[in-house]
Short mmCIF file of C-alpha atoms in Angstrom, two decimals:
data_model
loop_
_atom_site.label_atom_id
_atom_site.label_comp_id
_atom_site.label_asym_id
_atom_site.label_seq_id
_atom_site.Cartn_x
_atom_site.Cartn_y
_atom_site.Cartn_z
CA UNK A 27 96.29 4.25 112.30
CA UNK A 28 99.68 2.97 113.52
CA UNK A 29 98.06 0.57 116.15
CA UNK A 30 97.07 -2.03 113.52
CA UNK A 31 100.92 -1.41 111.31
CA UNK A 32 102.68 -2.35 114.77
CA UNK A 33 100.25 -5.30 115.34
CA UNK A 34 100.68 -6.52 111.79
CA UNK A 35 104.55 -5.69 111.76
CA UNK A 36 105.35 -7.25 115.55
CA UNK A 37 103.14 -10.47 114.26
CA UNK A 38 105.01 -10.91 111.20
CA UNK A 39 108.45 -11.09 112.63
CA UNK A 40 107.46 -13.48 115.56
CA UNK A 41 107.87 -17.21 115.17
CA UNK A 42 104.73 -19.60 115.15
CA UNK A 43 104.49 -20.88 118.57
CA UNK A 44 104.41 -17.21 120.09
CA UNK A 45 101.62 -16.57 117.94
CA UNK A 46 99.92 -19.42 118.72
CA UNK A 47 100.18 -18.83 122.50
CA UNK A 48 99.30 -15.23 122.69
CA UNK A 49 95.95 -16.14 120.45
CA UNK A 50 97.00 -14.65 117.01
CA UNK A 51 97.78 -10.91 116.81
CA UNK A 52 101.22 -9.92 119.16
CA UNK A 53 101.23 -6.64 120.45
CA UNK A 54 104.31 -7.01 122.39
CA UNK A 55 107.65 -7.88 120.21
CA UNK A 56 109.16 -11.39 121.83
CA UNK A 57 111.56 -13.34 119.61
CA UNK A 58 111.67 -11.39 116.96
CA UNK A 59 112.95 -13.38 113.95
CA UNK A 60 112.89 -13.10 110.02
CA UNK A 61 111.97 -16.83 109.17
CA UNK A 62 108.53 -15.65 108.26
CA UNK A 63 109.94 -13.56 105.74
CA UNK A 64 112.79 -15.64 104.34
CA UNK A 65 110.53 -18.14 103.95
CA UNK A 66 107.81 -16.61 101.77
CA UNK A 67 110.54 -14.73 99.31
CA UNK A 68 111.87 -17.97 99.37
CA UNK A 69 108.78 -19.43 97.21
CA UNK A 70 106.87 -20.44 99.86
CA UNK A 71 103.15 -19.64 100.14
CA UNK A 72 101.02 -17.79 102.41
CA UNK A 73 98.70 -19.86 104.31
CA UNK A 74 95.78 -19.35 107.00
#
């Protein structure tokens, strides 16, 4: 049960381009950063 959490949790705080190279989920925490979440209680949307 707390596989998937860290998955989605680690994924959320990295930036774009590390979850572009690693394929889409991030296991591993690398440049962890809060841009993901200013930006969407900020206004902005969530997108695919």
């Amino acid at each position: 049960m707390l596989g998937p959490l860290w998955i989605v949790i680690v994924t959320s705080l990295s930036p774009k381009p590390v979850i572009d190279r690693v394929g889409g989920l991030v296991a591993i925490p690398q440049d962890i950063t809060f841009v993901n979440y200013t930006e969407l209680l900020g206004g902005g949307g969530v997108y695919l």
